[in-house]
Coordinates of C-alpha atoms in Angstrom, one line a residue:
Chain A
X53 CA -25.2 -22.9 -6.2
X54 CA -22.2 -24.9 -8.4
X55 CA -18.6 -22.7 -9.0
X56 CA -16.2 -23.0 -11.5
X57 CA -13.3 -25.6 -11.0
X58 CA -10.4 -23.8 -10.4
X59 CA -7.2 -26.9 -10.9
X60 CA -4.6 -26.1 -7.9
X61 CA -2.2 -24.2 -9.9
X62 CA -4.2 -21.3 -11.3
X63 CA -6.1 -21.4 -7.6
X64 CA -2.4 -19.8 -6.3
X65 CA -2.3 -18.2 -8.7
X66 CA -6.2 -16.5 -8.3
X67 CA -4.9 -16.2 -4.1
X68 CA -1.6 -14.1 -5.0
X69 CA -3.4 -11.8 -7.7
X70 CA -6.1 -11.3 -5.3
X71 CA -3.8 -11.1 -2.2
X72 CA -2.0 -8.3 -3.9
X73 CA -5.0 -6.4 -4.6
X74 CA -7.0 -6.5 -1.2
X75 CA -3.7 -5.4 0.3
X76 CA -3.0 -2.4 -1.9
X77 CA -7.2 -1.9 -1.2
X78 CA -6.9 -1.8 2.3
X79 CA -3.3 -0.3 2.8
X80 CA -4.8 3.4 2.7
X81 CA -7.4 3.0 6.0
X82 CA -4.1 0.6 7.0
X83 CA -2.3 3.8 6.6
X84 CA -4.2 5.7 8.7
X85 CA -3.9 3.8 12.0
X86 CA -0.5 2.7 11.7
X87 CA -0.3 6.8 11.5
X88 CA -2.5 7.7 13.7
X89 CA -0.6 5.4 16.9
X90 CA 3.3 6.0 15.5
X91 CA 6.2 7.1 17.8
X92 CA 6.0 10.7 17.8
X93 CA 9.1 11.1 19.9
X94 CA 11.3 8.9 21.0
X95 CA 14.8 9.5 22.9
X96 CA 16.9 7.1 24.3
X97 CA 19.6 7.2 26.5
X98 CA 22.0 6.4 23.4
X99 CA 20.4 9.1 20.8
X100 CA 21.6 12.2 20.7
X101 CA 18.2 13.6 20.3
X102 CA 14.6 12.5 20.1
X103 CA 13.2 11.3 16.9
X104 CA 10.0 11.8 15.2
X105 CA 9.3 8.2 13.0
X106 CA 5.8 10.5 11.2
X107 CA 7.5 11.6 8.7
X108 CA 10.7 9.5 8.8
X109 CA 12.5 8.7 5.2
X110 CA 12.3 6.1 4.0
X111 CA 7.9 5.0 6.2
X112 CA 8.2 3.0 9.1
X113 CA 5.4 0.6 8.1
X114 CA 3.9 0.1 11.2
X115 CA 4.6 1.9 14.8
X116 CA 7.2 1.8 16.0
X117 CA 6.1 2.3 20.5
X118 CA 5.4 -1.9 19.9
X119 CA 9.0 -2.9 19.5
X120 CA 10.9 -0.5 21.5
X121 CA 8.0 -1.5 23.9
X122 CA 8.7 -4.2 24.0
X123 CA 12.6 -3.7 24.0
X124 CA 12.4 -2.2 27.0
X125 CA 10.3 -4.3 28.6
X126 CA 13.2 -7.2 28.6
X127 CA 15.0 -4.8 29.8
X128 CA 13.3 -3.9 32.8
X129 CA 13.5 -7.8 33.1
X130 CA 17.0 -7.9 32.8
X131 CA 17.8 -5.4 35.0
X132 CA 15.3 -6.1 37.7
X133 CA 18.0 -10.1 37.6
X134 CA 20.7 -7.6 37.5
X135 CA 19.8 -5.5 40.6
X136 CA 19.8 -2.4 38.4
X137 CA 17.5 -0.3 40.1
X138 CA 18.7 2.4 38.2
X139 CA 18.7 0.4 35.3
X140 CA 14.5 -0.5 35.9
X141 CA 13.5 2.7 36.9
X142 CA 14.3 4.2 33.6
X143 CA 13.0 1.2 31.6
X144 CA 9.9 1.2 33.4
X145 CA 9.9 5.1 32.6
X146 CA 10.5 4.4 28.7
X147 CA 7.7 2.1 28.7
X148 CA 5.3 5.0 30.2
X149 CA 6.5 7.2 27.7
X150 CA 5.9 5.0 24.4
X151 CA 2.2 4.5 25.8
X152 CA 2.1 8.3 26.5
X153 CA 3.2 8.8 23.3
X154 CA 0.7 6.7 21.4
X155 CA -1.9 7.5 22.3
X156 CA -1.0 11.0 22.6
X157 CA -3.1 12.2 19.9
X158 CA -6.0 10.8 20.7
X159 CA -6.0 11.9 24.1
X160 CA -5.2 15.6 22.3
X161 CA -8.3 15.9 19.9
X162 CA -10.3 15.2 22.4
X163 CA -8.6 17.5 25.3
X164 CA -7.4 20.3 22.8
X165 CA -9.9 20.3 20.0
X166 CA -13.2 19.7 20.1
X167 CA -12.9 15.7 18.4
X168 CA -16.3 14.2 21.2
X169 CA -18.2 17.3 20.2
X170 CA -18.2 16.2 16.6
X171 CA -18.3 12.8 16.7
X172 CA -21.1 13.5 19.2
X173 CA -23.2 15.9 17.1
X174 CA -22.4 14.0 13.6
X175 CA -24.0 10.6 15.9
X176 CA -26.5 12.0 16.4
X177 CA -27.5 13.6 13.7
X178 CA -26.9 10.1 11.8
X179 CA -29.4 8.7 14.2
X180 CA -32.0 11.3 13.8
X181 CA -32.2 11.0 10.2
X182 CA -31.6 6.9 9.8
X183 CA -34.7 7.0 12.8
X184 CA -37.2 9.6 10.7
X185 CA -35.9 8.3 7.0
X186 CA -36.8 4.4 8.3
X187 CA -40.8 5.6 9.5
X188 CA -41.4 8.3 6.7
X189 CA -39.9 6.6 3.9
X190 CA -41.4 2.8 5.1
X191 CA -44.9 5.0 5.3
X192 CA -44.3 6.1 1.7
X193 CA -43.2 2.6 0.4
X194 CA -45.8 1.0 1.8
X195 CA -49.0 2.7 0.5
X196 CA -46.9 3.4 -3.0
X197 CA -46.8 -0.9 -3.2
X198 CA -49.6 -2.1 -1.5
X199 CA -52.5 0.8 -2.2
X200 CA -54.3 1.6 -5.4
X201 CA -55.6 4.9 -4.9
X202 CA -55.5 8.1 -7.1
X203 CA -52.7 9.7 -8.1
X204 CA -50.1 6.8 -7.2
X205 CA -48.4 7.0 -10.0
X206 CA -48.1 10.3 -10.3
X207 CA -46.6 10.1 -7.1
X208 CA -44.2 7.7 -7.5
X209 CA -42.4 8.8 -11.0
X210 CA -42.2 12.5 -9.5
X211 CA -40.1 11.5 -6.9
X212 CA -38.1 8.9 -8.7
X213 CA -37.7 11.0 -11.6
X214 CA -35.8 13.6 -9.4
X215 CA -33.0 10.6 -8.6
X216 CA -31.6 11.2 -11.5
X217 CA -31.3 14.5 -10.7
X218 CA -27.5 14.8 -9.2
X219 CA -27.9 16.9 -6.0
X220 CA -25.0 19.9 -6.6
X221 CA -28.9 21.5 -8.9
X222 CA -30.4 22.1 -5.9
X223 CA -27.3 23.3 -3.9
X224 CA -28.2 26.5 -4.2
X225 CA -31.5 26.9 -4.1
X226 CA -31.7 24.8 -1.3
X227 CA -29.1 27.2 0.3
X228 CA -30.7 30.2 0.1
X229 CA -33.9 28.7 1.0
X230 CA -32.5 27.8 4.3
X231 CA -30.7 31.5 5.4
X232 CA -34.5 32.9 4.5
X233 CA -35.7 30.0 7.2
X234 CA -33.0 31.5 9.5
X235 CA -31.5 27.7 9.8
X236 CA -27.9 28.9 8.6
X237 CA -25.7 27.3 11.0
X238 CA -28.2 25.3 12.5
X239 CA -28.5 21.5 12.9
X240 CA -31.8 21.7 11.3
X241 CA -30.3 22.6 8.3
X242 CA -28.9 18.9 8.1
X243 CA -31.3 16.7 9.3
X244 CA -34.1 18.6 7.0
X245 CA -32.7 17.8 3.7
X246 CA -31.5 14.8 4.6
X247 CA -34.9 13.6 5.3
X248 CA -36.3 14.6 2.6
X249 CA -33.7 12.4 0.4
X250 CA -36.0 9.9 -1.4
X251 CA -33.4 7.0 -2.4
X252 CA -35.5 5.3 0.6
X253 CA -39.0 5.7 -1.1
X254 CA -38.3 3.4 -4.6
X255 CA -36.3 0.4 -2.1
X256 CA -38.9 0.4 0.6
X257 CA -41.9 -0.2 -2.5
X258 CA -39.2 -2.6 -3.8
X259 CA -39.5 -4.4 -1.1
X260 CA -42.9 -4.2 0.4
X261 CA -44.0 -5.9 -2.6
X262 CA -42.5 -9.4 -1.3
X263 CA -45.2 -9.2 1.5
X264 CA -48.2 -11.3 0.8
X265 CA -51.3 -9.2 0.1
X266 CA -52.7 -12.1 2.2
X267 CA -51.5 -11.1 5.6
X268 CA -52.4 -7.4 5.1
X269 CA -56.4 -8.7 4.4
X270 CA -56.2 -11.0 7.8
X271 CA -55.5 -7.3 9.7
X272 CA -58.1 -6.2 8.1
X273 CA -60.7 -8.3 8.7
X274 CA -59.6 -8.7 12.8
X275 CA -60.2 -5.0 12.8
X276 CA -56.9 -3.6 13.1
X277 CA -56.6 0.4 12.5
X278 CA -54.5 1.1 9.1
X279 CA -52.0 2.1 10.9
X280 CA -52.2 -0.9 13.4
X281 CA -51.9 -2.8 9.9
X282 CA -48.9 -0.9 9.1
X283 CA -46.9 -0.3 12.6
X284 CA -47.6 -4.3 13.6
X285 CA -47.5 -6.8 10.4
X286 CA -45.8 -4.8 7.7
X287 CA -43.0 -3.1 9.7
X288 CA -41.6 -6.5 10.8
X289 CA -42.1 -8.2 7.8
X290 CA -39.6 -5.9 6.4
X291 CA -37.4 -5.7 8.5
X292 CA -34.2 -6.9 6.8
X293 CA -35.4 -3.8 3.9
X294 CA -35.4 -1.4 6.8
X295 CA -31.2 -3.0 8.2
X296 CA -30.5 -2.6 4.9
X297 CA -32.0 1.2 4.7
X298 CA -31.0 2.2 7.9
X299 CA -27.2 0.9 7.5
X300 CA -26.7 3.1 4.3
X301 CA -28.8 6.3 5.1
X302 CA -26.7 6.2 8.4
X303 CA -23.3 5.9 6.4
X304 CA -24.3 8.4 4.1
X305 CA -25.0 10.8 6.6
X306 CA -21.7 10.3 8.6
X307 CA -19.8 10.5 6.1
X308 CA -21.7 12.9 4.2
X309 CA -19.6 16.5 3.4
X310 CA -20.5 19.3 0.6
X311 CA -23.6 20.5 2.4
X312 CA -22.5 20.6 5.7
X313 CA -19.3 22.3 4.6
X314 CA -22.0 24.8 3.6
X315 CA -23.8 25.9 5.7
X316 CA -21.7 25.4 9.0
X317 CA -19.7 27.8 10.3
X318 CA -19.5 27.2 14.0
X319 CA -16.7 25.2 15.2
X320 CA -19.3 23.3 18.5
X321 CA -21.3 22.6 15.4
X322 CA -19.4 21.0 13.1
X323 CA -19.5 17.4 11.9
X324 CA -16.6 14.9 11.8
X325 CA -16.1 15.6 8.4
X326 CA -15.9 19.3 8.6
X327 CA -14.1 19.4 11.5
X328 CA -11.3 17.3 10.5
X329 CA -9.9 19.3 7.2
X330 CA -10.6 22.5 9.3
X331 CA -8.0 20.2 11.4
X332 CA -6.2 19.7 7.9
X333 CA -6.5 23.8 7.1
X334 CA -5.6 24.7 10.3
X335 CA -1.9 23.1 9.2
X336 CA -1.0 23.5 12.5
X337 CA -1.8 20.5 13.2
X338 CA 0.6 17.1 12.7
X339 CA 0.6 13.9 10.5
X340 CA -0.2 12.0 13.3
X341 CA -3.3 14.1 15.0
X342 CA -4.7 14.1 11.1
X343 CA -4.7 10.6 10.9
X344 CA -5.5 10.0 13.9
X345 CA -9.0 12.2 13.6
X346 CA -9.3 10.1 11.1
X347 CA -9.2 6.9 12.7
X348 CA -11.8 8.3 15.4
X349 CA -14.3 8.4 12.1
X350 CA -13.4 5.7 10.5
X351 CA -13.5 3.4 13.1
X352 CA -17.5 3.1 13.5
X353 CA -18.2 2.9 10.1
X354 CA -15.9 0.0 9.9
X355 CA -17.8 -1.6 13.4
X356 CA -21.1 -0.9 11.6
X357 CA -19.9 -2.6 8.5
X358 CA -18.1 -6.1 10.2
X359 CA -21.7 -5.6 11.8
X360 CA -24.0 -6.1 9.6
X361 CA -21.7 -7.0 5.6
X362 CA -24.9 -9.7 5.6
X363 CA -26.7 -6.3 5.2
X364 CA -24.4 -4.3 3.4
X365 CA -24.6 -6.7 0.0
X366 CA -28.5 -7.2 0.4
X367 CA -29.3 -3.1 -0.2
X368 CA -26.6 -3.0 -3.0
X369 CA -27.9 -5.8 -4.5
X370 CA -32.1 -4.2 -3.9
X371 CA -31.0 -0.8 -4.4
X372 CA -29.8 -1.9 -8.4
X373 CA -31.4 -1.3 -11.5
X374 CA -32.0 -5.0 -12.8
X375 CA -33.4 -6.1 -16.1
Chain B
X60 CA -34.8 -12.2 -9.3
X61 CA -36.3 -8.8 -8.9
X62 CA -38.5 -8.6 -11.8
X63 CA -41.7 -10.9 -10.0
X64 CA -42.5 -8.8 -7.8
X65 CA -43.4 -6.1 -10.1
X66 CA -45.1 -8.0 -12.5
X67 CA -47.4 -9.4 -9.4
X68 CA -48.3 -5.9 -8.8
X69 CA -48.6 -5.0 -12.2
X70 CA -51.3 -7.8 -12.5
X71 CA -53.2 -6.3 -9.4
X72 CA -53.1 -2.8 -11.3
X73 CA -54.9 -4.1 -14.5
X74 CA -57.3 -5.9 -12.0
X75 CA -57.8 -3.4 -10.1
X76 CA -58.7 -0.9 -12.5
X77 CA -61.3 -3.6 -14.4
X78 CA -62.8 -3.0 -10.7
X79 CA -63.1 -0.3 -10.6
X80 CA -64.8 0.4 -13.8
X81 CA -67.1 -1.9 -12.8
X82 CA -67.6 -0.3 -9.3
X83 CA -68.0 3.4 -11.3
X84 CA -66.5 5.0 -8.9
X85 CA -65.3 8.6 -9.1
X86 CA -62.5 10.0 -8.7
X87 CA -63.5 11.9 -5.2
X88 CA -65.2 9.0 -3.6
X89 CA -61.6 6.9 -4.5
X90 CA -59.7 9.4 -2.6
X91 CA -62.5 9.8 0.0
X92 CA -61.8 6.3 0.4
X93 CA -57.6 6.0 0.1
X94 CA -56.8 9.2 2.9
X95 CA -55.2 7.3 5.3
X96 CA -53.0 6.2 1.9
X97 CA -52.5 10.3 1.8
X98 CA -52.0 10.4 5.7
X99 CA -48.9 8.1 5.2
X100 CA -47.9 9.8 2.5
X101 CA -47.3 13.4 3.8
X102 CA -45.2 13.6 5.9
X103 CA -42.4 12.5 2.9
X104 CA -44.3 14.8 -0.2
X105 CA -44.1 17.4 2.7
X106 CA -40.5 16.7 3.5
X107 CA -40.2 16.6 -0.7
X108 CA -42.0 19.5 -2.2
X109 CA -39.5 21.6 0.9
X110 CA -35.9 20.4 -0.1
X111 CA -36.7 19.1 -3.3
X112 CA -39.2 19.5 -6.1
X113 CA -38.8 23.4 -5.3
X114 CA -35.1 23.5 -5.2
X115 CA -35.0 22.4 -8.5
X116 CA -37.5 24.3 -10.3
X117 CA -35.8 27.2 -8.4
X118 CA -32.4 26.0 -9.8
X119 CA -33.6 26.4 -13.4
X120 CA -35.4 29.7 -12.3
X121 CA -32.3 31.2 -11.0
X122 CA -30.3 30.2 -13.7
X123 CA -32.0 32.7 -15.8
X124 CA -31.6 35.7 -12.7
X125 CA -29.3 38.1 -12.1
X126 CA -28.5 37.6 -7.9
X127 CA -28.7 40.8 -6.2
X128 CA -28.9 41.1 -2.8
X129 CA -32.5 43.0 -2.8
X130 CA -34.9 41.1 -5.5
X131 CA -33.1 39.9 -8.6
X132 CA -33.5 40.5 -11.6
X133 CA -34.1 38.5 -15.3
X134 CA -30.8 37.9 -17.0
X135 CA -31.9 35.9 -20.1
X136 CA -29.3 33.4 -21.6
X137 CA -26.5 35.8 -19.6
X138 CA -25.6 33.3 -16.8
X139 CA -25.6 30.7 -20.0
X140 CA -23.4 32.8 -21.9
X141 CA -20.9 33.5 -18.7
X142 CA -21.3 29.7 -18.8
X143 CA -20.0 28.8 -21.7
X144 CA -18.0 32.0 -22.1
X145 CA -15.4 31.1 -19.6
X146 CA -12.2 30.0 -19.0
X147 CA -12.4 28.5 -15.8
X148 CA -15.7 26.3 -16.5
X149 CA -13.6 24.4 -20.4
X150 CA -11.1 24.0 -18.3
X151 CA -13.0 22.2 -15.5
X152 CA -15.0 20.4 -18.3
X153 CA -12.2 19.2 -19.6
X154 CA -10.4 17.9 -16.5
X155 CA -13.7 16.4 -15.1
X156 CA -13.6 14.8 -18.8
X157 CA -10.6 13.0 -18.6
X158 CA -10.5 11.8 -14.6
X159 CA -13.7 10.2 -15.8
X160 CA -12.6 8.7 -19.3
X161 CA -9.2 7.4 -17.3
X162 CA -11.7 6.0 -14.2
X163 CA -14.5 4.4 -15.1
X164 CA -13.4 1.8 -17.8
X165 CA -10.8 1.0 -15.3
X166 CA -12.9 0.7 -12.2
X167 CA -15.8 -1.8 -13.7
X168 CA -13.4 -3.3 -15.7
X169 CA -11.3 -3.7 -13.1
X170 CA -14.5 -5.3 -11.3
X171 CA -15.6 -7.0 -13.6
X172 CA -11.8 -8.6 -13.0
X173 CA -11.8 -8.9 -10.0
X174 CA -14.7 -10.4 -9.0
X175 CA -15.0 -13.0 -11.8
X176 CA -11.7 -14.3 -9.9
X177 CA -13.6 -13.9 -5.8
X178 CA -16.5 -16.1 -7.2
X179 CA -15.0 -19.0 -8.1
X180 CA -13.4 -19.1 -4.4
X181 CA -14.9 -20.9 -1.6
X182 CA -17.9 -19.1 0.0
X183 CA -15.1 -18.2 2.9
X184 CA -12.1 -16.8 0.9
X185 CA -15.8 -15.4 -1.1
X186 CA -16.4 -12.8 1.8
X187 CA -13.2 -12.2 3.1
X188 CA -12.3 -10.8 -0.5
X189 CA -15.5 -9.2 -0.8
X190 CA -15.0 -7.7 2.9
X191 CA -11.2 -6.4 2.0
X192 CA -12.7 -4.7 -1.7
X193 CA -16.0 -3.1 -0.3
X194 CA -14.6 -2.0 3.4
X195 CA -12.6 1.5 1.8
X196 CA -16.1 1.8 0.1
X197 CA -17.8 2.3 3.6
X198 CA -14.8 4.4 4.5
X199 CA -15.7 8.1 4.3
X200 CA -13.7 10.3 1.1
X201 CA -12.7 13.2 3.5
X202 CA -10.6 9.8 5.9
X203 CA -9.2 8.6 2.2
X204 CA -8.1 11.9 0.6
X205 CA -6.3 13.4 3.9
X206 CA -4.3 9.9 4.0
X207 CA -3.8 10.4 0.1
X208 CA -2.3 14.0 1.0
X209 CA -0.4 12.3 3.5
X210 CA 1.4 10.0 1.0
X211 CA 1.7 11.9 -1.4
X212 CA 3.1 14.0 0.4
X213 CA 7.0 15.2 -1.7
X214 CA 9.5 14.1 1.4
X215 CA 7.2 11.8 3.9
X216 CA 5.4 10.1 1.4
X217 CA 4.9 5.9 0.6
X218 CA 4.4 6.7 -3.1
X219 CA 8.2 8.8 -3.7
X220 CA 9.9 5.9 -0.8
X221 CA 7.7 3.4 -3.2
X222 CA 9.1 5.0 -6.8
X223 CA 12.7 4.8 -5.1
X224 CA 12.6 1.6 -5.0
X225 CA 13.1 1.6 -9.0
X226 CA 15.5 4.8 -8.8
X227 CA 12.4 7.1 -10.4
X228 CA 13.0 10.4 -8.5
X229 CA 10.7 12.1 -6.1
X230 CA 7.4 13.7 -7.8
X231 CA 5.7 16.6 -6.1
X232 CA 2.4 14.4 -6.9
X233 CA -0.3 17.4 -5.6
X234 CA 2.3 20.4 -6.0
X235 CA 2.7 20.6 -9.8
X236 CA 0.1 21.2 -12.5
X237 CA 1.8 18.4 -14.7
X238 CA 0.6 16.1 -12.4
X239 CA -1.6 17.1 -10.1
X240 CA -4.7 15.9 -12.3
X241 CA -3.2 12.2 -12.9
X242 CA -2.3 11.7 -8.9
X243 CA -6.2 12.7 -8.1
X244 CA -6.7 9.8 -11.3
X245 CA -3.7 7.3 -9.7
X246 CA -5.9 7.9 -6.6
X247 CA -9.0 6.5 -7.6
X248 CA -8.3 4.0 -10.2
X249 CA -6.5 2.2 -6.6
X250 CA -9.7 2.9 -4.1
X251 CA -11.2 -0.9 -5.6
X252 CA -14.9 0.1 -7.3
X253 CA -16.6 -2.0 -3.7
X254 CA -19.9 -1.8 -5.1
X255 CA -19.3 -2.9 -8.7
X256 CA -17.5 -5.6 -7.2
X257 CA -20.7 -6.5 -5.1
X258 CA -23.1 -6.1 -7.5
X259 CA -21.4 -8.7 -10.0
X260 CA -20.2 -11.2 -7.4
X261 CA -24.3 -11.4 -7.5
X262 CA -25.1 -11.3 -11.0
X263 CA -22.7 -14.2 -11.4
X264 CA -24.8 -15.7 -9.0
X265 CA -28.2 -15.8 -10.9
X266 CA -26.4 -17.5 -14.0
X267 CA -27.7 -20.3 -14.9
X268 CA -25.5 -23.0 -14.2
X269 CA -26.3 -25.3 -16.8
X270 CA -25.2 -22.7 -19.5
X271 CA -21.3 -23.3 -18.6
X272 CA -22.6 -27.2 -18.8
X273 CA -23.2 -27.0 -22.0
X274 CA -20.0 -25.0 -22.9
X275 CA -18.6 -27.4 -21.2
X276 CA -20.2 -30.2 -23.5
X277 CA -18.9 -28.2 -26.6
X278 CA -15.8 -27.6 -25.0
X279 CA -15.1 -24.4 -24.2
X280 CA -12.5 -23.2 -22.2
X281 CA -12.9 -21.8 -19.4
X282 CA -11.7 -18.4 -20.9
X283 CA -14.1 -18.9 -23.3
X284 CA -17.6 -19.1 -21.7
X285 CA -16.1 -15.7 -19.8
X286 CA -15.9 -14.6 -22.6
X287 CA -19.1 -15.6 -24.2
X288 CA -21.3 -16.8 -21.8
X289 CA -20.9 -14.5 -18.5
X290 CA -19.6 -11.2 -19.4
X291 CA -22.8 -11.3 -22.4
X292 CA -25.2 -11.8 -19.7
X293 CA -23.8 -9.6 -17.4
X294 CA -24.1 -6.1 -19.3
X295 CA -27.4 -5.0 -17.4
X296 CA -25.1 -4.6 -14.9
X297 CA -22.1 -3.3 -16.4
X298 CA -24.9 -0.9 -18.2
X299 CA -25.8 0.1 -13.9
X300 CA -22.6 0.0 -13.1
X301 CA -21.2 2.6 -16.0
X302 CA -23.6 5.0 -15.8
X303 CA -23.3 5.0 -11.7
X304 CA -19.7 5.7 -11.5
X305 CA -20.0 8.2 -14.7
X306 CA -22.4 10.0 -12.7
X307 CA -20.3 10.0 -9.2
X308 CA -17.0 11.0 -11.1
X309 CA -19.0 13.4 -12.9
X310 CA -19.7 14.7 -9.6
X311 CA -16.1 14.5 -7.6
X312 CA -15.3 17.3 -4.9
X313 CA -14.5 15.9 -1.7
X314 CA -10.6 14.8 -3.2
X315 CA -10.5 18.4 -4.9
X316 CA -11.2 20.2 -2.3
X317 CA -9.3 17.7 0.4
X318 CA -6.3 17.5 -1.3
X319 CA -6.0 20.3 -4.2
X320 CA -8.4 22.5 -3.9
X321 CA -8.2 23.1 -7.8
X322 CA -5.0 24.1 -7.6
X323 CA -1.8 24.0 -8.9
X324 CA -3.4 27.2 -10.9
X325 CA -6.7 25.3 -12.4
X326 CA -4.7 21.9 -13.4
X327 CA -7.3 19.9 -10.6
X328 CA -11.0 22.0 -11.0
X329 CA -13.9 20.3 -11.5
X330 CA -17.4 21.5 -12.2
X331 CA -18.5 20.5 -9.1
X332 CA -15.3 23.0 -7.2
X333 CA -16.5 25.0 -9.7
X334 CA -19.8 25.4 -9.0
X335 CA -18.6 25.3 -4.9
X336 CA -16.1 28.1 -6.0
X337 CA -18.9 30.4 -7.8
X338 CA -21.5 29.9 -5.8
X339 CA -20.2 29.9 -2.4
X340 CA -17.1 31.8 -2.1
X341 CA -18.3 34.7 -4.7
X342 CA -21.6 33.5 -3.7
X343 CA -22.7 34.8 -8.0
X344 CA -26.4 32.0 -6.7
X345 CA -27.0 33.0 -10.6
X346 CA -24.1 31.8 -12.5
X347 CA -23.7 29.0 -9.9
X348 CA -27.3 28.2 -10.5
X349 CA -27.0 28.1 -14.8
X350 CA -23.5 26.1 -13.7
X351 CA -25.3 23.0 -11.5
X352 CA -27.9 23.5 -14.6
X353 CA -25.5 22.6 -17.5
X354 CA -24.0 19.9 -15.7
X355 CA -27.3 17.7 -15.0
X356 CA -27.7 18.4 -18.8
X357 CA -24.0 17.1 -19.5
X358 CA -24.8 14.1 -17.0
X359 CA -27.7 13.3 -18.8
X360 CA -26.6 13.2 -21.9
X361 CA -23.9 11.0 -21.3
X362 CA -26.5 8.9 -19.4
X363 CA -28.9 8.8 -22.6
X364 CA -25.8 8.0 -24.4
X365 CA -24.5 5.2 -21.9
X366 CA -27.9 4.0 -22.5
X367 CA -28.3 3.5 -26.2
X368 CA -25.0 2.5 -26.8
X369 CA -24.9 -1.0 -24.5
X370 CA -28.5 -2.0 -25.2
X371 CA -27.9 -1.9 -28.9
X372 CA -25.7 -4.4 -29.4
X373 CA -27.0 -7.2 -27.4

């Protein structure tokens, strides 16, 4: 594909504008990490009382531990050269203090709060739902794309038409149902409704169309059962579609918030977003602690994004209705 | 591009119908022959029926009932009358509408402009910028809302600090009724519409280059080409994005509960937050169901209008 050529001047302007927009767009995320690593107590010899850079005004744009650490590092080196053991010891202690303090809130989150547990809950629920959706939806998508049987269109259109209905409509009935099943405050209450999401059926059906019928015929000729054909021929061919669906399912489940805050009550069952909300509500938490929690919740998705970028693009453009 | 497989399938389908007619299979025989297909569908159908279909129907039934702990009573249109008479609902609707009317056009237009700027760049810069704009979309809104609350902080917030450069007094962004909703709107506008940018980039890639060649021969400037070729050909994508973000905007919730709880007063109350409060704080399930049905109808009406408007002037 050829691109519209920009002349040099236009190109410069475009780069500058895009960079400004990109900085604005990434600033909040940067702020999460910067605040989570900010020094919250620091007292050097020539200060009267400890300062916190977390809620400093004007705000500190980067973690202050970094320059201070290097200050003491060179201080220690100079003291060593001058043979001043006392000075050397002081600088070394300050360096330790700075490192401790920089990561203090992360340590705190895992030791004093249930963040480790919440992280694990989020992780295993997301993995279970993603695996389940991939299997169930590819099975459904496969037969809806490749098989002819009475009721096929009725089933497909019934499923698709519910994609139009906002999730809030089913909120109250779903809550009553989960309560009647006595599944309140269990992880089943999160997993089962998530497994019933219908978007994947639509996506997999679209994707399965591109698999040539001849291949399926060939497998059948060789006497493979339906299940074997699906498992050994269809699924491997659908890998890119599965990857896209898997990533989006994982992301949705990892980030889901409204339903978990309704059905979960016990702190040890919380997922990360719910846990973070209670941390914020408690008002005891410092901003440094909150932002560290936010960082812990954001890092996995950022890693997934960096690793699987092209599938994000594929999933979005596959799912988009284009006419 | 995506059209093709659907065409192939429908062709196959008509062939299949002919075959069926010739062989004169009975439906029962067809069902029996294809039992494996039903087995493949079974798990999804079970889950779908239980956790989607039944709750949807139930929501409508519930909206005509008054919820009581031991058996609900039929209430006719009482819940709906209550919805429309309540001040809280009117305020929530007004806030949600204002939020939508500002953020949706802003989001879609900025996505169009940003992706147009990205599209002309080299491959590496294209993917770098695309990532920079999409990355915030993979982050949970809970996190985004937490950090924005921090940035809107009256004393230590980044916002008031930056305003200070321009000599503007500190603003109690989230703490006063006059600015709270606008703070949320500004925030929404500054979060890039990553999905939109990726969709636009993909659609721009599928526009035939010969159109631009022809326009260039006719002496059209690049701006004119953009105005008369790119934008009209992107209309289906625009329609899709407007629908998508309108629906999303009507469901705004996480920002509200994380940042303001609908307050101060009811300055930032939105429809979904109201449904949440009615259902799960006041336990008025019938009323909450009626509110959610009304929300559904509003979204439906908006979708239909947008389809009509954007389809019409093609």
